[in-house]
CSV table of C-alpha atoms in Angstrom, one decimal:
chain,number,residue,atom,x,y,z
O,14,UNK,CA,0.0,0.0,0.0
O,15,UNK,CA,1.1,3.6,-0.1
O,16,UNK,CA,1.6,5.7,2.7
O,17,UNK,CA,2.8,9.1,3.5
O,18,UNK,CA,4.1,10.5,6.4
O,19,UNK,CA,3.8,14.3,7.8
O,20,UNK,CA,6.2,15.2,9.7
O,21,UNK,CA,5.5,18.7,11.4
O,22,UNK,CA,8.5,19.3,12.7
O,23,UNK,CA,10.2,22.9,14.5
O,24,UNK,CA,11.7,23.5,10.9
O,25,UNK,CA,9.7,22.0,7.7
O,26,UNK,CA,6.5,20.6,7.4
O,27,UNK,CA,7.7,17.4,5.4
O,28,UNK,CA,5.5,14.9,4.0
O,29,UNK,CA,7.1,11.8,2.6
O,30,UNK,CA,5.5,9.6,0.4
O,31,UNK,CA,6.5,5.3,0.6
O,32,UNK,CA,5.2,2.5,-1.0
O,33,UNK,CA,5.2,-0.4,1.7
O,34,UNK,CA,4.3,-4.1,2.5
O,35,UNK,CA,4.7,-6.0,5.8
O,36,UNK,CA,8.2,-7.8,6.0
O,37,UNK,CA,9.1,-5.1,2.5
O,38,UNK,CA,11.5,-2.3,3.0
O,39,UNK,CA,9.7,1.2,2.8
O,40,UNK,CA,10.5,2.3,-0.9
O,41,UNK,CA,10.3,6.2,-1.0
O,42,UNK,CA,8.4,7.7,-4.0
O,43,UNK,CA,7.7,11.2,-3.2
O,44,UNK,CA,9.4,13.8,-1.0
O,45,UNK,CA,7.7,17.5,0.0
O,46,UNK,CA,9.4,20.0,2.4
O,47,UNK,CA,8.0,23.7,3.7
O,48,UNK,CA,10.2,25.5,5.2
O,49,UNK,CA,8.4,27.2,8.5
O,50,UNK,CA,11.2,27.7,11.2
O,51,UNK,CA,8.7,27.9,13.4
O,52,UNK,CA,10.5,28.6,15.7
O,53,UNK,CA,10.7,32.7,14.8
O,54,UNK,CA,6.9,32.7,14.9
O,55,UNK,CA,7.1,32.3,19.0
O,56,UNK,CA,5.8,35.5,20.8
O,57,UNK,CA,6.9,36.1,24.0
O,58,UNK,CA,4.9,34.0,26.0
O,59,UNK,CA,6.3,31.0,23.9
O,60,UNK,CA,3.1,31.1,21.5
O,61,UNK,CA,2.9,30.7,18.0
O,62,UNK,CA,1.6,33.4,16.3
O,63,UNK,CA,-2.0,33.9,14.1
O,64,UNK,CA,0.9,34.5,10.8
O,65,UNK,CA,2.7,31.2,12.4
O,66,UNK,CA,-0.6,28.9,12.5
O,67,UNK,CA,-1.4,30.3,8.7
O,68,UNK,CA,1.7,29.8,7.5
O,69,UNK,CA,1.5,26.1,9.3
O,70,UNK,CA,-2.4,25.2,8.3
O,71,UNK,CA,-1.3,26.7,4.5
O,72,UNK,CA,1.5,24.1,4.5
O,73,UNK,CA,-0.5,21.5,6.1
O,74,UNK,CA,-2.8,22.0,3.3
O,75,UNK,CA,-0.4,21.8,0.1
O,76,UNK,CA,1.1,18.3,2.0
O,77,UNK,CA,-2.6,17.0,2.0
O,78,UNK,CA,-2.8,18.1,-2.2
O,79,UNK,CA,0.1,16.1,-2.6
O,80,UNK,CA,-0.6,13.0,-0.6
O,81,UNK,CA,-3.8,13.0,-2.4
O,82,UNK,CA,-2.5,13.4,-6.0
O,83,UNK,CA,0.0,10.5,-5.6
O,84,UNK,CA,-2.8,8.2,-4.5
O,85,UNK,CA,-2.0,7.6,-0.6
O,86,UNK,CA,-4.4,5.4,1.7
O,87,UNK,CA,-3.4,6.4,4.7
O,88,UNK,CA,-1.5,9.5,5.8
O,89,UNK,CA,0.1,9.1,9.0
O,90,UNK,CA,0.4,12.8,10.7
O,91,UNK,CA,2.9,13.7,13.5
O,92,UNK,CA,3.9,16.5,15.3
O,93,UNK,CA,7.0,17.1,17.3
O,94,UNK,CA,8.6,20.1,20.0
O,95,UNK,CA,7.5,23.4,18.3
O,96,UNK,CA,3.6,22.4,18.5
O,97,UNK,CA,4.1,20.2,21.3
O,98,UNK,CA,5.8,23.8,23.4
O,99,UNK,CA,3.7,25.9,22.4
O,100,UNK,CA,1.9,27.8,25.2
O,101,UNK,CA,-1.5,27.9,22.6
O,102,UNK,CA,-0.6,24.1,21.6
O,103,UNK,CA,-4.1,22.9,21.9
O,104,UNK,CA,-5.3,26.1,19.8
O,105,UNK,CA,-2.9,24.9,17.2
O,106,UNK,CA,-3.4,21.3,17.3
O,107,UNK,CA,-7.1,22.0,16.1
O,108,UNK,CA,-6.8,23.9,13.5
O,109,UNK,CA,-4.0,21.6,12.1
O,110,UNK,CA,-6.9,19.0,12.4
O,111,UNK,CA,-9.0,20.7,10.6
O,112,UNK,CA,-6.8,21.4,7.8
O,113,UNK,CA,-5.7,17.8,7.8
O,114,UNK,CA,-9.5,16.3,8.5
O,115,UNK,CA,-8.2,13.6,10.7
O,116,UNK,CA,-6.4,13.5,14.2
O,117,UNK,CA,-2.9,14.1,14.5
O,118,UNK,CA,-0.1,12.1,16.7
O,119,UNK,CA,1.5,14.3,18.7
O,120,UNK,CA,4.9,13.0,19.5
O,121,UNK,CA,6.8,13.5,23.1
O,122,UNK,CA,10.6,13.9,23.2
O,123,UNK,CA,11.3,10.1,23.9
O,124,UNK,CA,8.8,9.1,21.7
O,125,UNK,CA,10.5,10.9,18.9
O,126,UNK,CA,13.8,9.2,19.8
O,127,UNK,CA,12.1,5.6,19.9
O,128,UNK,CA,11.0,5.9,16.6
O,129,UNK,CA,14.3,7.8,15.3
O,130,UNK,CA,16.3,4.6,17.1
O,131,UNK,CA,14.0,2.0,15.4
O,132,UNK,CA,14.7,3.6,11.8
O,133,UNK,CA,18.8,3.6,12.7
O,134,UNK,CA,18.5,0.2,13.9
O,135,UNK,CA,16.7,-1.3,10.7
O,136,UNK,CA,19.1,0.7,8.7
O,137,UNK,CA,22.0,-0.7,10.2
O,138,UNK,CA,21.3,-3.9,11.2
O,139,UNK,CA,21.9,-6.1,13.5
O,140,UNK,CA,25.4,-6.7,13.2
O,141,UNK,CA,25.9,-2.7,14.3
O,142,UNK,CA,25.6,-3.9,18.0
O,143,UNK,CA,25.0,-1.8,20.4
O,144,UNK,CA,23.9,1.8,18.5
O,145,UNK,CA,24.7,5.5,20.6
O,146,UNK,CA,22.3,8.0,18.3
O,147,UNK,CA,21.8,11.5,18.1
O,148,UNK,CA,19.1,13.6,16.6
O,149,UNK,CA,19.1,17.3,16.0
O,150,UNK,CA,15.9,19.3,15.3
O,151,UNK,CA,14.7,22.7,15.8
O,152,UNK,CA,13.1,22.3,19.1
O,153,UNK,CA,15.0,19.5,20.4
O,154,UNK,CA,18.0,17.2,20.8
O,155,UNK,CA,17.0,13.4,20.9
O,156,UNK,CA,19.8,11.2,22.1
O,157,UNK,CA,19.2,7.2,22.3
O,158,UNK,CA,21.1,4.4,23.2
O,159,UNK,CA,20.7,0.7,23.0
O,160,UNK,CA,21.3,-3.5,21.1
O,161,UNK,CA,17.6,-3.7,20.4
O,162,UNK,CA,15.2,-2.2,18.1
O,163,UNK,CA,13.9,-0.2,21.5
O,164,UNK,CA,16.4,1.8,22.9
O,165,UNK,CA,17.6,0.7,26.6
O,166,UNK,CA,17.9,4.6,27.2
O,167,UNK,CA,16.1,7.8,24.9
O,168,UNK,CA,16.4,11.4,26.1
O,169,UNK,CA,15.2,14.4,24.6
O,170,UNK,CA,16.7,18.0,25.6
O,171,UNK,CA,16.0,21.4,24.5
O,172,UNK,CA,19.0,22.3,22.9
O,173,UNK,CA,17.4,22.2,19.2
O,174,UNK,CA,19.1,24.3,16.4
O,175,UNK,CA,16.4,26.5,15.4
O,176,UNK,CA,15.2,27.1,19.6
O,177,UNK,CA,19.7,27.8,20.3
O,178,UNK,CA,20.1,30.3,17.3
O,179,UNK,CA,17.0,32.3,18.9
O,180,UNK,CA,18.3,32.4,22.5
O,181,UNK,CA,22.0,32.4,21.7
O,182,UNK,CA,22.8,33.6,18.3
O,183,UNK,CA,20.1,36.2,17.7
O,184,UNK,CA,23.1,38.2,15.4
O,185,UNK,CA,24.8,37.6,11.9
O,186,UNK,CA,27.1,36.4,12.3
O,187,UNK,CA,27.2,35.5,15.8
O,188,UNK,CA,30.5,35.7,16.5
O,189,UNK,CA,32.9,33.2,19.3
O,190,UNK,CA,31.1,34.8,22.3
O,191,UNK,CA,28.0,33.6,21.2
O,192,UNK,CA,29.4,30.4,20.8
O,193,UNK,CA,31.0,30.1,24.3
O,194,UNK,CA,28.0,30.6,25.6
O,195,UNK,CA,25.4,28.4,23.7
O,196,UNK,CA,28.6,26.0,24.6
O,197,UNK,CA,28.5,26.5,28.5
O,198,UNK,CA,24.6,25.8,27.9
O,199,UNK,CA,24.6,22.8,26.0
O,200,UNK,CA,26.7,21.5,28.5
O,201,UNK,CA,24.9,22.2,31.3
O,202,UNK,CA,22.1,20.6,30.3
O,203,UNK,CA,23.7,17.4,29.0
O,204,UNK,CA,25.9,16.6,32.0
O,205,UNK,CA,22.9,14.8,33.7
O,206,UNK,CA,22.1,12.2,31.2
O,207,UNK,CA,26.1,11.2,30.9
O,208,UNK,CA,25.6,8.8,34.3
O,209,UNK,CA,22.4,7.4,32.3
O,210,UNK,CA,24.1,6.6,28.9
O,211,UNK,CA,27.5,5.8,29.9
O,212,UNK,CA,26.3,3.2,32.1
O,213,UNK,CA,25.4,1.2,29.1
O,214,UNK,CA,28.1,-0.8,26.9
O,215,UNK,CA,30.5,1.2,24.9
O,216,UNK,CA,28.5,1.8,21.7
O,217,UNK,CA,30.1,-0.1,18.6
O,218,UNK,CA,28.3,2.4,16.6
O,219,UNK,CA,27.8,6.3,16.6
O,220,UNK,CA,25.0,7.6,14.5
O,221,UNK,CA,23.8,10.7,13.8
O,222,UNK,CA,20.4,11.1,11.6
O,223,UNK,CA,19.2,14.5,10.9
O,224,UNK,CA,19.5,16.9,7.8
O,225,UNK,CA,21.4,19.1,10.1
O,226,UNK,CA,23.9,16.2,11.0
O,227,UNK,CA,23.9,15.2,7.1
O,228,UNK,CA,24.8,18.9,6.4
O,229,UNK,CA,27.9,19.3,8.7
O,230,UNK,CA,28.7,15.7,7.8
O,231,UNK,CA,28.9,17.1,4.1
O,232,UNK,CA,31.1,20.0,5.1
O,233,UNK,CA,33.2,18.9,8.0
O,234,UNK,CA,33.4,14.5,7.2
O,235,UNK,CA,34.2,12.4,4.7
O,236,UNK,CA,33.0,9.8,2.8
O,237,UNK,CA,33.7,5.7,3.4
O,238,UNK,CA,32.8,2.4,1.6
O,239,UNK,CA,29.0,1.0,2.9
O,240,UNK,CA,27.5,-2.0,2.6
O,241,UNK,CA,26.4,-3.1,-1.0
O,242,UNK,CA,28.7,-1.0,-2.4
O,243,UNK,CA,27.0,2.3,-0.8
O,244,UNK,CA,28.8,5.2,0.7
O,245,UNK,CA,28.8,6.2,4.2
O,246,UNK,CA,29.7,9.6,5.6
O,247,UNK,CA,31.8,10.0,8.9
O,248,UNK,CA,32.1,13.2,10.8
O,249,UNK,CA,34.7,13.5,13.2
O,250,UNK,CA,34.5,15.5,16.2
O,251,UNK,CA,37.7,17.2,16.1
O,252,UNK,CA,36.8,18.3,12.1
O,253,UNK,CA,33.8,20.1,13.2
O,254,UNK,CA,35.4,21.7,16.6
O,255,UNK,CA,37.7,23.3,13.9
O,256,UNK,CA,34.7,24.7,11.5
O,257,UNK,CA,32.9,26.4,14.7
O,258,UNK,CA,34.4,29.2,14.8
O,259,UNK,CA,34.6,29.7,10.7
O,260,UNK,CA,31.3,29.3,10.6
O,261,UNK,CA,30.5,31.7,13.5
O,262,UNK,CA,32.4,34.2,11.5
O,263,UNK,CA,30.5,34.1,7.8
O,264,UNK,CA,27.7,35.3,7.5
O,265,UNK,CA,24.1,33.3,6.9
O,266,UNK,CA,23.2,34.3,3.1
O,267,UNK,CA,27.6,33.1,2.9
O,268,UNK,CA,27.2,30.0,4.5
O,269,UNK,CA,25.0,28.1,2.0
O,270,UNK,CA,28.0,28.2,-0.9
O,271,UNK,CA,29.8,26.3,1.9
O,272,UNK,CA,29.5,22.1,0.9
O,273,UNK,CA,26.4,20.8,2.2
O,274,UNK,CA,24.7,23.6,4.0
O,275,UNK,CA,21.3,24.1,2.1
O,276,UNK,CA,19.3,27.2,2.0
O,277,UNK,CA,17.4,26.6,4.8
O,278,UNK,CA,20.2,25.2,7.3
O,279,UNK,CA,22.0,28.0,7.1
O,280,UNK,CA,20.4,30.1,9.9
O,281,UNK,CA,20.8,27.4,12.5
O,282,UNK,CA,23.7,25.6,11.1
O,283,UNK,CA,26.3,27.2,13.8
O,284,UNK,CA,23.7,26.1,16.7
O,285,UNK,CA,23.7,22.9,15.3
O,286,UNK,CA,27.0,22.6,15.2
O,287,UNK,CA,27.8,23.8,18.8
O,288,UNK,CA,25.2,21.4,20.0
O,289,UNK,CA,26.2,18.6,18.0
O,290,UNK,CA,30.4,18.4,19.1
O,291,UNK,CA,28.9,19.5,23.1
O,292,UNK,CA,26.6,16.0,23.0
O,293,UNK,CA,29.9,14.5,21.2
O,294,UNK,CA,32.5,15.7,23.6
O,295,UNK,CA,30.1,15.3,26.3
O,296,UNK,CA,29.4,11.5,25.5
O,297,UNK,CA,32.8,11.1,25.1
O,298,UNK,CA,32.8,10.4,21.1
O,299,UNK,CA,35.3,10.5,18.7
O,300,UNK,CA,33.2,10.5,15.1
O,301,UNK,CA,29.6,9.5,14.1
O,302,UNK,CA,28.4,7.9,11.0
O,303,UNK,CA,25.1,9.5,9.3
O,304,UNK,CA,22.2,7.7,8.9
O,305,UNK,CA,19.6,8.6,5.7
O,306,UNK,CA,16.7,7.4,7.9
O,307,UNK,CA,15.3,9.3,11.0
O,308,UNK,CA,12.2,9.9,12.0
O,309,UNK,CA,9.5,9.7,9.4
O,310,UNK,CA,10.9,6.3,8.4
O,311,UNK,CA,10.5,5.3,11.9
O,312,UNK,CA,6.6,6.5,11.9
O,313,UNK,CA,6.4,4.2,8.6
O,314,UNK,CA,8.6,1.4,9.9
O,315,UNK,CA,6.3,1.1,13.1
O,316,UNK,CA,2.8,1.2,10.7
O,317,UNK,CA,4.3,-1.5,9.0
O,318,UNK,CA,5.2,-4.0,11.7
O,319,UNK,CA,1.1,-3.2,12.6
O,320,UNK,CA,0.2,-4.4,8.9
O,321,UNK,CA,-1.2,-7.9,9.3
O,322,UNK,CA,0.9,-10.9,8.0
O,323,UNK,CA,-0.8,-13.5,5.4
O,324,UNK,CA,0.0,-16.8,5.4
O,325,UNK,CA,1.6,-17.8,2.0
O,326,UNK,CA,-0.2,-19.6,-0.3
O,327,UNK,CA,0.0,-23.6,-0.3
């Protein structure tokens, strides 16, 4: 059958369309990103604003269009941290309903790293062992740990791109002092999971699995031999400790001719980064490996496994 997945997340509003079948690997036919940041739309009372919900339920809209036009049965609707936050959340909930005409799944932190550990896992394998991930949004930073498809540990921590360039790097270019700080931050709040994660087994595998992950992957890694003859990117932590403060330095309309930083990354891209080698450093990594898959596989990956199985024929 065909499915699609909406992902409303603190950045996009990205709908993903995937023909599936239980057992069958999700094979992705159609991909459609908004850009929102919603993020900016966030009044001072940490509510999104009338232009923010229009710009959302207008998005919301389009994604339906689509997912209609390519013929999907069943549209599988999700919302993460920026809706989930926001002080008018309920408000907004609705009239993403409406738009949509059916309910939508509204995802808490660990959930979001459950499902974003169960896409990893499947994409690895498992022969990866035991898997350390991290996951960088707008709103958030999920971190999960474990051998299994479920993760023995899953965290989720403010410290997302878009919600750290707001707070910390409200100027372009930031500058290092910026950076120091958003640094002191992110460590502050990741020092009381380290007792929780490092209590585990040493991970055999590092993954990271969001586009803003891919992106500094693209600028500051380098590519190795996959499986199946596929490539694999690496990013090492002492690589993208020494773009920090390059990037802090250029300004936002500069960084997008840099390799790998897309149009809209380049806003957040120095939160990101900061955020990304703190959780590294912090968790006491050396390098990550990327993972295409996140989230929205996940979503499909878990509607699959509820898909019931039919005995073959005699």
């Amino acid at each position: 059958m065909r499915l699609g997945v909406l992902d409303i997340g603190s950045n996009t509003v990205h709908l993903l369309v995937a023909d599936v079948s239980p057992g069958g690997r999700p094979l992705a036919t159609t991909s459609k990103r908004t850009v929102l940041r919603l993020m900016r739309y966030l009044d001072a009372d940490g509510a999104i604003s009338p232009a923010g919900v229009d710009a959302l339920v207008e998005a919301v809209r389009e994604a339906r269009k689509v997912a209609a036009a390519e013929n999907v049965a069943e549209l599988l609707a999700t919302a993460t941290s920026a809706v989930r936050e926001a002080a008018n959340g309920p408000a907004v909930i609705e009239a993403i309903e409406a738009a949509l005409d059916q309910p939508l799944q509204v995802l808490g932190g660990e959930t979001e790293a459950r499902y974003t550990f169960l896409a990893v896992r499947r994409w690895f394998g498992w022969s990866a062992g035991q898997i350390l991930l991290f996951d960088i949004g707008g709103g958030s930073l999920e971190i999960a740990a474990g051998a299994d498809e479920l993760p023995d540990a899953a965290a989720s921590v403010p410290l997302g791109a878009g919600r750290m360039t707001l707070r910390y790097m409200p100027d372009d270019p930031p500058g290092e002092d910026a950076v120091d700080k958003l640094r002191k931050h992110a460590k502050k709040k990741l020092e009381p999971l380290v007792d929780t994660f490092t209590a585990l087994p040493r991970p055999d595998h590092v993954v990271g699995s969001s586009k803003a992950i891919r992106s500094l992957a693209k600028l500051a890694g380098y590519p190795m031999a996959g499986w199946s003859g596929t490539e694999r990117m690496v990013l090492p932590r002492q690589a993208l400790k020494a773009w920090i403060p390059r990037l802090a330095r250029i300004p936002a309309d500069a960084r997008q001719e840099l390799p790998g930083i897309t149009a809209d990354r380049t806003l957040q891209i120095v939160a990101a980064a900061v955020v990304l080698h703190q959780a590294m450093k912090t968790m006491d990594v050396d390098e990550l490996e990327v993972s295409p898959w996140a989230l929205r596989e996940g979503v499909l990956l878990r509607y699959i496994e509820s898909l019931s199985w039919s005995a073959p024929a005699v």
